[in-house]
Short mmCIF file of C-alpha atoms in Angstrom, two decimals:
data_model
loop_
_atom_site.label_atom_id
_atom_site.label_comp_id
_atom_site.label_asym_id
_atom_site.label_seq_id
_atom_site.Cartn_x
_atom_site.Cartn_y
_atom_site.Cartn_z
CA MET A 254 55.81 5.75 -109.40
CA ASN A 255 56.18 3.56 -112.50
CA ARG A 256 58.78 1.62 -110.57
CA ASP A 257 56.34 0.94 -107.78
CA ASN A 258 53.66 -0.20 -110.21
CA ASN A 259 56.08 -2.54 -111.92
CA ALA A 260 57.11 -4.01 -108.57
CA LEU A 261 53.53 -4.52 -107.54
CA HIS A 262 52.70 -6.06 -110.89
CA GLY A 263 55.74 -8.33 -110.68
CA GLY A 264 54.67 -9.51 -107.22
CA ASP A 265 51.24 -10.42 -108.47
CA GLN A 266 52.74 -12.42 -111.31
CA GLN A 267 54.97 -14.37 -108.91
CA ARG A 268 52.02 -15.14 -106.63
CA ASP A 269 49.91 -16.37 -109.55
CA ALA A 270 52.77 -18.56 -110.73
CA ALA A 271 53.17 -20.06 -107.31
CA ILE A 272 49.48 -20.86 -107.10
CA GLU A 273 49.57 -22.53 -110.52
CA ALA A 274 52.57 -24.54 -109.38
CA GLY A 275 50.60 -25.83 -106.34
CA ASP A 276 52.73 -24.15 -103.74
CA ASP A 277 50.39 -23.68 -100.71
CA SER A 278 53.14 -22.25 -98.60
CA THR A 279 52.85 -18.91 -100.33
CA PRO A 280 51.60 -16.38 -97.71
CA THR A 281 48.28 -14.58 -98.34
CA ASP A 282 47.41 -10.98 -97.57
CA ALA A 283 44.32 -11.79 -95.28
CA PRO A 284 44.06 -14.56 -92.68
CA ALA A 285 41.69 -17.44 -93.45
CA LYS A 286 38.24 -17.42 -91.68
CA LYS A 287 37.67 -20.10 -89.04
CA GLY A 288 34.38 -22.04 -89.41
CA MET A 289 31.94 -22.84 -86.38
CA SER A 290 32.66 -26.15 -84.75
CA SER A 291 30.13 -28.98 -84.85
CA ARG A 292 29.72 -28.95 -81.06
CA ALA A 293 28.78 -25.29 -81.00
CA LYS A 294 26.26 -25.84 -83.75
CA ILE A 295 24.66 -28.70 -81.79
CA ILE A 296 24.46 -26.56 -78.65
CA LEU A 297 22.82 -23.72 -80.56
CA VAL A 298 20.29 -26.09 -82.12
CA LEU A 299 19.48 -27.60 -78.74
CA LEU A 300 19.06 -24.15 -77.19
CA ALA A 301 16.76 -23.12 -79.99
CA LEU A 302 14.71 -26.31 -79.62
CA ALA A 303 14.51 -25.76 -75.85
CA ALA A 304 13.35 -22.18 -76.37
CA VAL A 305 10.70 -23.29 -78.84
CA LEU A 306 9.58 -26.11 -76.53
CA ALA A 307 9.41 -23.77 -73.54
CA GLY A 308 7.40 -21.26 -75.55
CA ALA A 309 5.05 -24.00 -76.72
CA LEU A 310 4.62 -25.33 -73.19
CA TRP A 311 3.96 -21.81 -71.88
CA TYR A 312 1.41 -21.18 -74.60
CA VAL A 313 -0.36 -24.49 -73.96
CA ARG A 314 -0.37 -23.87 -70.21
CA HIS A 315 -1.60 -20.31 -70.69
CA GLU A 316 -4.43 -21.39 -72.98
CA THR A 317 -5.48 -24.33 -70.84
CA SER A 318 -5.18 -22.83 -67.37
CA GLY A 319 -2.96 -19.78 -67.07
CA LYS A 320 -5.37 -17.26 -68.52
CA TYR A 321 -8.05 -18.40 -66.07
CA LEU A 322 -5.90 -17.56 -63.02
CA GLN A 323 -6.79 -14.10 -61.73
CA GLU A 324 -4.27 -12.71 -59.25
CA THR A 325 -4.09 -9.62 -57.08
CA ASN A 326 -1.83 -8.45 -54.29
CA ASP A 327 -4.39 -5.85 -53.21
CA ALA A 328 -5.71 -8.18 -50.51
CA GLN A 329 -5.67 -8.37 -46.72
CA VAL A 330 -6.57 -10.68 -43.88
CA MET A 331 -9.80 -9.42 -42.31
CA ALA A 332 -12.04 -10.20 -39.33
CA ASP A 333 -15.42 -8.92 -38.15
CA MET A 334 -14.12 -7.28 -35.00
CA VAL A 335 -16.50 -6.65 -32.10
CA THR A 336 -16.35 -3.26 -30.41
CA VAL A 337 -16.86 -3.48 -26.64
CA SER A 338 -18.92 -0.57 -25.30
CA PRO A 339 -20.89 -0.07 -22.06
CA ARG A 340 -24.67 0.30 -22.05
CA VAL A 341 -24.63 2.56 -18.99
CA ALA A 342 -22.52 5.51 -17.95
CA GLY A 343 -20.40 5.45 -14.83
CA TYR A 344 -16.98 5.02 -13.31
CA VAL A 345 -15.03 1.88 -14.19
CA ALA A 346 -14.62 -0.05 -10.96
CA GLU A 347 -12.51 -2.90 -12.35
CA VAL A 348 -10.86 -4.03 -15.61
CA LEU A 349 -10.82 -7.82 -15.74
CA VAL A 350 -8.70 -8.52 -18.88
CA ARG A 351 -5.24 -7.68 -20.20
CA ASP A 352 -4.02 -6.53 -23.59
CA ASN A 353 -3.96 -9.29 -26.24
CA GLN A 354 -5.67 -11.78 -23.91
CA ASP A 355 -7.77 -14.57 -25.41
CA VAL A 356 -11.34 -14.57 -24.09
CA VAL A 357 -14.40 -16.76 -24.52
CA ALA A 358 -17.99 -15.68 -25.13
CA GLY A 359 -19.62 -14.41 -21.95
CA GLN A 360 -16.36 -13.82 -20.09
CA PRO A 361 -16.40 -10.66 -17.87
CA LEU A 362 -14.27 -7.88 -19.31
CA ALA A 363 -14.88 -4.86 -17.06
CA ARG A 364 -17.16 -3.72 -14.26
CA ILE A 365 -18.81 -0.31 -13.86
CA ASP A 366 -19.80 0.96 -10.40
CA PRO A 367 -23.38 -0.38 -10.03
CA ARG A 368 -24.59 1.80 -7.14
CA ASN A 369 -26.51 4.31 -9.27
CA SER A 370 -28.34 1.55 -11.10
CA GLN A 371 -29.06 -0.25 -7.85
CA ALA A 372 -30.54 2.94 -6.36
CA GLN A 373 -32.79 3.34 -9.40
CA ALA A 374 -33.93 -0.26 -8.97
CA ALA A 375 -34.75 0.36 -5.30
CA GLN A 376 -36.70 3.49 -6.23
CA ALA A 377 -38.71 1.52 -8.77
CA GLU A 378 -39.48 -1.14 -6.17
CA ALA A 379 -40.78 1.57 -3.80
CA GLN A 380 -42.99 2.98 -6.55
CA ILE A 381 -44.41 -0.49 -7.13
CA ALA A 382 -45.28 -0.75 -3.43
CA VAL A 383 -46.97 2.67 -3.47
CA ALA A 384 -49.01 1.79 -6.55
CA GLU A 385 -50.11 -1.52 -5.06
CA ALA A 386 -51.13 0.22 -1.82
CA GLN A 387 -53.21 2.76 -3.78
CA ALA A 388 -54.92 -0.04 -5.69
CA ASP A 389 -55.65 -1.96 -2.45
CA ALA A 390 -57.09 1.18 -0.84
CA ALA A 391 -59.36 1.72 -3.82
CA ARG A 392 -60.51 -1.90 -3.65
CA ALA A 393 -61.30 -1.46 0.06
CA GLN A 394 -63.31 1.66 -0.72
CA ILE A 395 -65.26 -0.32 -3.29
CA GLY A 396 -66.18 -2.84 -0.59
CA GLU A 397 -67.30 -0.06 1.73
CA GLN A 398 -69.22 1.56 -1.07
CA TYR A 399 -71.23 -1.59 -1.69
CA ALA A 400 -72.38 -1.42 1.96
CA THR A 401 -73.26 2.25 1.51
CA ILE A 402 -75.23 1.35 -1.60
CA GLU A 403 -77.20 -1.26 0.29
CA GLN A 404 -77.97 1.30 2.99
CA ALA A 405 -79.09 3.82 0.39
CA ARG A 406 -81.19 1.19 -1.29
CA ALA A 407 -82.92 0.39 2.04
CA GLN A 408 -83.53 4.08 2.68
CA LEU A 409 -85.00 4.42 -0.78
CA ALA A 410 -87.30 1.47 -0.19
CA ALA A 411 -88.49 2.99 3.12
CA ALA A 412 -89.08 6.35 1.49
CA GLN A 413 -90.98 4.75 -1.35
CA THR A 414 -93.12 2.78 1.13
CA LYS A 415 -93.94 5.91 3.11
CA ALA A 416 -94.67 7.85 -0.07
CA ALA A 417 -97.03 5.10 -1.21
CA TYR A 418 -98.75 5.06 2.19
CA ASP A 419 -99.16 8.83 2.22
CA ALA A 420 -100.50 8.79 -1.31
CA GLY A 421 -103.01 6.13 -0.25
CA GLU A 422 -104.15 8.24 2.71
CA VAL A 423 -104.73 11.18 0.42
CA ALA A 424 -106.77 9.00 -1.90
CA ARG A 425 -108.80 7.68 1.01
CA TYR A 426 -109.49 11.10 2.60
CA ARG A 427 -110.36 12.92 -0.63
CA PRO A 428 -113.92 11.43 -1.01
CA LEU A 429 -114.52 11.81 2.70
CA ALA A 430 -113.59 15.46 2.58
CA ALA A 431 -115.80 15.91 -0.46
CA SER A 432 -118.77 14.40 1.40
CA GLY A 433 -118.04 16.48 4.51
CA ALA A 434 -117.19 13.49 6.67
CA GLU A 435 -113.66 14.82 7.07
CA THR A 436 -112.37 18.36 7.08
CA ARG A 437 -110.60 19.83 4.12
CA GLN A 438 -107.82 20.91 6.43
CA GLN A 439 -107.07 17.29 7.21
CA LEU A 440 -107.00 16.47 3.50
CA ALA A 441 -104.61 19.34 2.80
CA GLN A 442 -102.31 18.19 5.55
CA LEU A 443 -102.29 14.63 4.21
CA THR A 444 -101.65 15.91 0.66
CA ALA A 445 -98.65 17.94 1.83
CA THR A 446 -97.28 14.95 3.69
CA ALA A 447 -97.70 12.75 0.60
CA ARG A 448 -95.82 15.28 -1.56
CA GLN A 449 -93.02 15.47 0.95
CA SER A 450 -92.78 11.68 1.07
CA ALA A 451 -92.65 11.48 -2.73
CA GLN A 452 -89.87 14.09 -2.86
CA ASN A 453 -87.99 12.20 -0.16
CA ALA A 454 -88.26 9.01 -2.20
CA ARG A 455 -86.85 10.80 -5.26
CA ALA A 456 -84.01 12.17 -3.15
CA GLN A 457 -83.22 8.70 -1.84
CA GLY A 458 -83.19 7.41 -5.42
CA ALA A 459 -80.72 10.12 -6.43
CA ALA A 460 -78.55 9.27 -3.43
CA LEU A 461 -78.55 5.61 -4.42
CA ALA A 462 -77.50 6.48 -7.99
CA MET A 463 -74.69 8.67 -6.66
CA GLN A 464 -73.39 5.90 -4.42
CA GLN A 465 -73.47 3.47 -7.34
CA ARG A 466 -71.49 5.87 -9.49
CA ARG A 467 -68.80 6.10 -6.82
CA VAL A 468 -68.07 2.40 -7.42
CA SER A 469 -66.97 3.24 -10.95
CA SER A 470 -64.76 6.02 -9.60
CA TYR A 471 -63.10 3.66 -7.12
CA ARG A 472 -62.62 1.06 -9.87
CA ALA A 473 -60.90 3.70 -11.95
CA GLN A 474 -58.60 4.38 -9.00
CA VAL A 475 -57.84 0.67 -8.83
CA GLN A 476 -56.95 0.66 -12.54
CA GLN A 477 -54.82 3.73 -12.03
CA GLY A 478 -52.93 2.03 -9.22
CA VAL A 479 -52.46 -1.08 -11.36
CA ALA A 480 -51.16 1.02 -14.25
CA GLN A 481 -48.77 2.87 -11.96
CA GLY A 482 -47.58 -0.48 -10.66
CA GLN A 483 -46.97 -1.73 -14.18
CA ALA A 484 -45.02 1.41 -15.02
CA ALA A 485 -42.96 1.00 -11.86
CA ARG A 486 -42.31 -2.65 -12.73
CA ALA A 487 -41.11 -1.59 -16.17
CA GLN A 488 -38.77 0.92 -14.53
CA LEU A 489 -37.58 -1.82 -12.21
CA ALA A 490 -36.90 -4.13 -15.13
CA SER A 491 -34.96 -1.35 -16.87
CA ALA A 492 -33.01 -0.63 -13.69
CA ASN A 493 -32.23 -4.33 -13.26
CA VAL A 494 -31.00 -4.44 -16.85
CA ASP A 495 -28.74 -1.49 -16.08
CA VAL A 496 -27.48 -3.25 -12.96
CA THR A 497 -26.70 -6.33 -15.06
CA ALA A 498 -25.10 -4.16 -17.74
CA THR A 499 -22.59 -2.76 -15.29
CA LEU A 500 -20.74 -6.06 -15.72
CA ILE A 501 -19.49 -5.96 -19.33
CA ARG A 502 -19.10 -9.38 -20.91
CA ALA A 503 -17.54 -10.60 -24.15
CA ALA A 504 -20.09 -10.94 -26.94
CA SER A 505 -17.96 -13.53 -28.75
CA ALA A 506 -14.73 -15.44 -28.40
CA GLY A 507 -11.53 -13.86 -29.62
CA ARG A 508 -8.49 -11.83 -28.60
CA ILE A 509 -8.55 -8.48 -26.84
CA GLY A 510 -7.09 -5.67 -28.91
CA ASP A 511 -6.82 -1.87 -28.80
CA LYS A 512 -7.80 -1.72 -25.11
CA SER A 513 -8.13 1.87 -23.93
CA VAL A 514 -10.05 1.57 -20.64
CA THR A 515 -8.49 1.91 -17.20
CA THR A 516 -9.80 1.58 -13.66
CA GLY A 517 -11.39 4.79 -12.34
CA GLN A 518 -12.15 6.15 -15.79
CA TYR A 519 -15.60 7.68 -16.34
CA VAL A 520 -17.21 6.29 -19.48
CA GLN A 521 -20.35 7.24 -21.33
CA ALA A 522 -22.79 4.76 -22.83
CA GLY A 523 -21.49 3.67 -26.22
CA THR A 524 -17.86 4.63 -25.54
CA ARG A 525 -15.42 2.18 -27.14
CA LEU A 526 -13.41 0.46 -24.44
CA MET A 527 -11.68 -2.31 -26.41
CA SER A 528 -12.13 -4.63 -29.37
CA ILE A 529 -12.48 -8.40 -29.65
CA VAL A 530 -10.89 -9.96 -32.72
CA PRO A 531 -12.43 -13.38 -33.56
CA LEU A 532 -9.28 -15.10 -34.83
CA ASP A 533 -11.20 -18.30 -35.55
CA ARG A 534 -13.33 -16.50 -38.15
CA LEU A 535 -10.72 -14.78 -40.30
CA TYR A 536 -11.25 -14.24 -44.01
CA ILE A 537 -9.60 -12.53 -46.96
CA THR A 538 -10.82 -9.40 -48.72
CA ALA A 539 -9.23 -9.32 -52.18
CA ASN A 540 -9.81 -6.25 -54.33
CA PHE A 541 -9.80 -7.45 -57.94
CA LYS A 542 -9.88 -5.19 -60.97
CA GLU A 543 -13.18 -5.01 -62.80
CA THR A 544 -11.49 -6.61 -65.81
CA GLN A 545 -10.80 -9.74 -63.73
CA LEU A 546 -14.37 -10.46 -62.63
CA ALA A 547 -15.96 -11.82 -65.79
CA LEU A 548 -15.47 -15.48 -64.81
CA MET A 549 -15.26 -15.10 -61.03
CA ARG A 550 -17.98 -17.00 -59.17
CA PRO A 551 -18.62 -18.04 -55.53
CA GLY A 552 -17.15 -21.43 -54.69
CA GLN A 553 -14.09 -21.17 -56.94
CA PRO A 554 -10.77 -22.29 -55.40
CA VAL A 555 -8.27 -19.65 -54.30
CA SER A 556 -4.54 -19.92 -53.73
CA ILE A 557 -3.43 -17.59 -50.93
CA HIS A 558 0.10 -16.48 -50.09
CA VAL A 559 0.46 -14.45 -46.91
CA ASP A 560 3.59 -12.32 -46.74
CA ALA A 561 4.02 -13.12 -43.03
CA LEU A 562 4.13 -16.88 -43.65
CA ASP A 563 7.21 -16.82 -45.89
CA GLY A 564 5.80 -18.44 -49.00
CA ILE A 565 3.44 -20.94 -47.37
CA GLU A 566 0.41 -21.51 -49.59
CA ILE A 567 -3.06 -21.57 -48.01
CA LYS A 568 -6.16 -22.72 -49.80
CA GLY A 569 -9.44 -20.87 -49.79
CA ARG A 570 -12.70 -20.39 -51.65
CA VAL A 571 -14.56 -17.42 -53.03
CA GLU A 572 -17.47 -16.72 -50.67
CA SER A 573 -19.07 -13.71 -52.32
CA VAL A 574 -18.51 -10.71 -54.54
CA ALA A 575 -19.40 -7.25 -53.25
CA PRO A 576 -22.49 -5.59 -54.82
CA GLY A 577 -20.48 -2.52 -55.78
CA THR A 578 -16.99 -1.18 -56.25
CA GLY A 579 -14.98 0.07 -53.33
CA ALA A 580 -15.41 3.64 -54.54
CA GLN A 581 -19.20 3.40 -54.30
CA PHE A 582 -19.01 2.46 -50.60
CA SER A 583 -16.43 5.08 -49.68
CA LEU A 584 -17.25 8.03 -47.44
CA LEU A 585 -17.34 10.39 -50.42
CA PRO A 586 -18.32 8.42 -53.56
CA PRO A 587 -17.02 9.91 -56.81
CA GLU A 588 -19.45 11.90 -58.91
CA ASN A 589 -18.36 11.38 -62.52
CA ALA A 590 -20.95 13.80 -63.90
CA THR A 591 -19.08 16.82 -62.51
CA GLY A 592 -15.85 18.25 -63.87
CA ASN A 593 -13.48 16.49 -66.22
CA PHE A 594 -13.71 12.69 -66.34
CA THR A 595 -10.72 10.36 -66.30
CA LYS A 596 -11.49 6.69 -66.58
CA ILE A 597 -9.86 4.63 -63.83
CA THR A 598 -10.04 0.88 -63.56
CA GLN A 599 -12.21 0.16 -60.55
CA ARG A 600 -11.73 -2.59 -58.00
CA VAL A 601 -14.42 -4.79 -56.45
CA PRO A 602 -13.97 -6.44 -53.01
CA VAL A 603 -14.20 -10.24 -53.08
CA ARG A 604 -14.58 -12.17 -49.83
CA VAL A 605 -12.50 -15.35 -49.63
CA SER A 606 -12.80 -17.98 -46.91
CA LEU A 607 -9.70 -19.57 -45.42
CA GLU A 608 -8.97 -23.29 -45.25
CA ALA A 609 -5.98 -23.02 -42.93
CA THR A 610 -4.71 -25.31 -40.22
CA PRO A 611 -4.95 -24.22 -36.56
CA ALA A 612 -1.19 -23.72 -36.51
CA ALA A 613 -1.38 -21.37 -39.48
CA ARG A 614 -4.40 -19.52 -38.06
CA ARG A 615 -2.46 -18.72 -34.89
CA LEU A 616 -0.03 -16.71 -37.04
CA LEU A 617 -2.71 -14.77 -38.92
CA VAL A 618 -4.04 -11.44 -37.71
CA PRO A 619 -6.22 -8.86 -39.50
CA GLY A 620 -4.36 -6.46 -41.74
CA LEU A 621 -1.68 -8.82 -43.06
CA SER A 622 -0.86 -8.45 -46.74
CA VAL A 623 -1.94 -11.27 -49.02
CA THR A 624 -1.58 -12.32 -52.64
CA ALA A 625 -4.70 -14.14 -53.80
CA THR A 626 -5.06 -16.13 -57.03
CA VAL A 627 -8.51 -17.35 -58.09
CA ASP A 628 -8.86 -20.26 -60.50
CA THR A 629 -11.83 -19.31 -62.70
CA ILE A 630 -11.55 -22.19 -65.17
CA GLY A 631 -14.80 -23.66 -63.87
CA ALA A 632 -16.69 -20.77 -65.50
CA LYS A 633 -14.78 -20.71 -68.78
CA ASP A 634 -17.92 -21.31 -70.85
CA GLU A 635 -19.95 -18.71 -68.98
CA LEU A 636 -18.97 -15.79 -71.21
CA GLU A 637 -19.98 -17.64 -74.35
CA ARG A 638 -23.30 -18.52 -72.78
CA ILE A 639 -23.89 -14.91 -71.77
CA ARG A 640 -22.87 -13.72 -75.22
CA ASP A 641 -25.28 -16.14 -76.92
CA GLN A 642 -28.13 -15.15 -74.62
CA GLN A 643 -27.48 -11.48 -75.21
CA LYS A 644 -27.47 -12.02 -78.98
CA HIS A 645 -30.82 -13.76 -78.63
CA VAL A 646 -32.22 -10.87 -76.62
CA ASN A 647 -30.83 -8.28 -79.02
CA GLY A 648 -32.37 -10.19 -81.94
CA LYS A 649 -35.80 -10.08 -80.27
CA GLU A 650 -35.52 -6.34 -79.72
CA ARG A 651 -34.93 -5.78 -83.39
#
């Protein structure tokens, strides 16, 4: 062991002597470290500068415009589709359009057998004729009644004349009978005749009044006939509407979709036969999170990317923001006051108009997936204004 230490110590002395003598050829125990080249250092510095510059550019872009871009992929192409339904029930006599056919407003789509409606119209026309005949008959009776009234009036006048004459005879014979110039029997006979004449005059007056009242009854019959005629005309108008409704026409221009009607099928009023999709009035419904709506206003520009158009960008504008979240308008709205509550970020539908070319519109159909980005920079000062106004209001409340 001492020998080994002496050898090691002797080797160290020789190495020190060689170093003092300037002999660089003496081997060392560890290899010398290689330093980084100048080119590598320049590359690293440039990469660092590029990273810093990119970060600075990103930050500037984010602060100036990026943070005002609100994006969602929860969006779809939509259209206010028109459901085609018949107004009358019946068997479909003819279907006049094909699946996916383009139609114009007013174009015939299908025809329902019109014979039932036509029969109802004919029945209403017959009822009109009956009502008019009843009214004419009542008017004729009124004319006849006026003649009867004149006859009764003449009979009354004759009875009144006779009653006056008989009363005058009684007055003339009464003093004669009192003086004995005439018999009392003659006076009694004249008195009885005068009473009979007076009663006959009253009877003729009652008959005249009765005949006059019949005029009112006949006039009421005329009004009844007129009313029945008006009711029959209303039924005829309704029947004619039904006859017209047997030919189903397109309410608006568009493309036929989801057609389910066939010839010979019996359909009820209100049954859906097909749908018309107005492809010239498409729009976007984008469901943004509630945290994205603070600066969103109607009229702001929208960048739209439709998945079906392979990256083509379409411009649009915000038309309106829904007055409630989608959950509030669902079939069963959530009731947060019952059970355990878990807060979930809600989404609000935003309607976006399309500014697409006709060529692009031909490729768009309702239901396509869309990514919509709204530029809200135009309302960037709105939050500060709202905050200042709210502080003013809160200060007044204190």
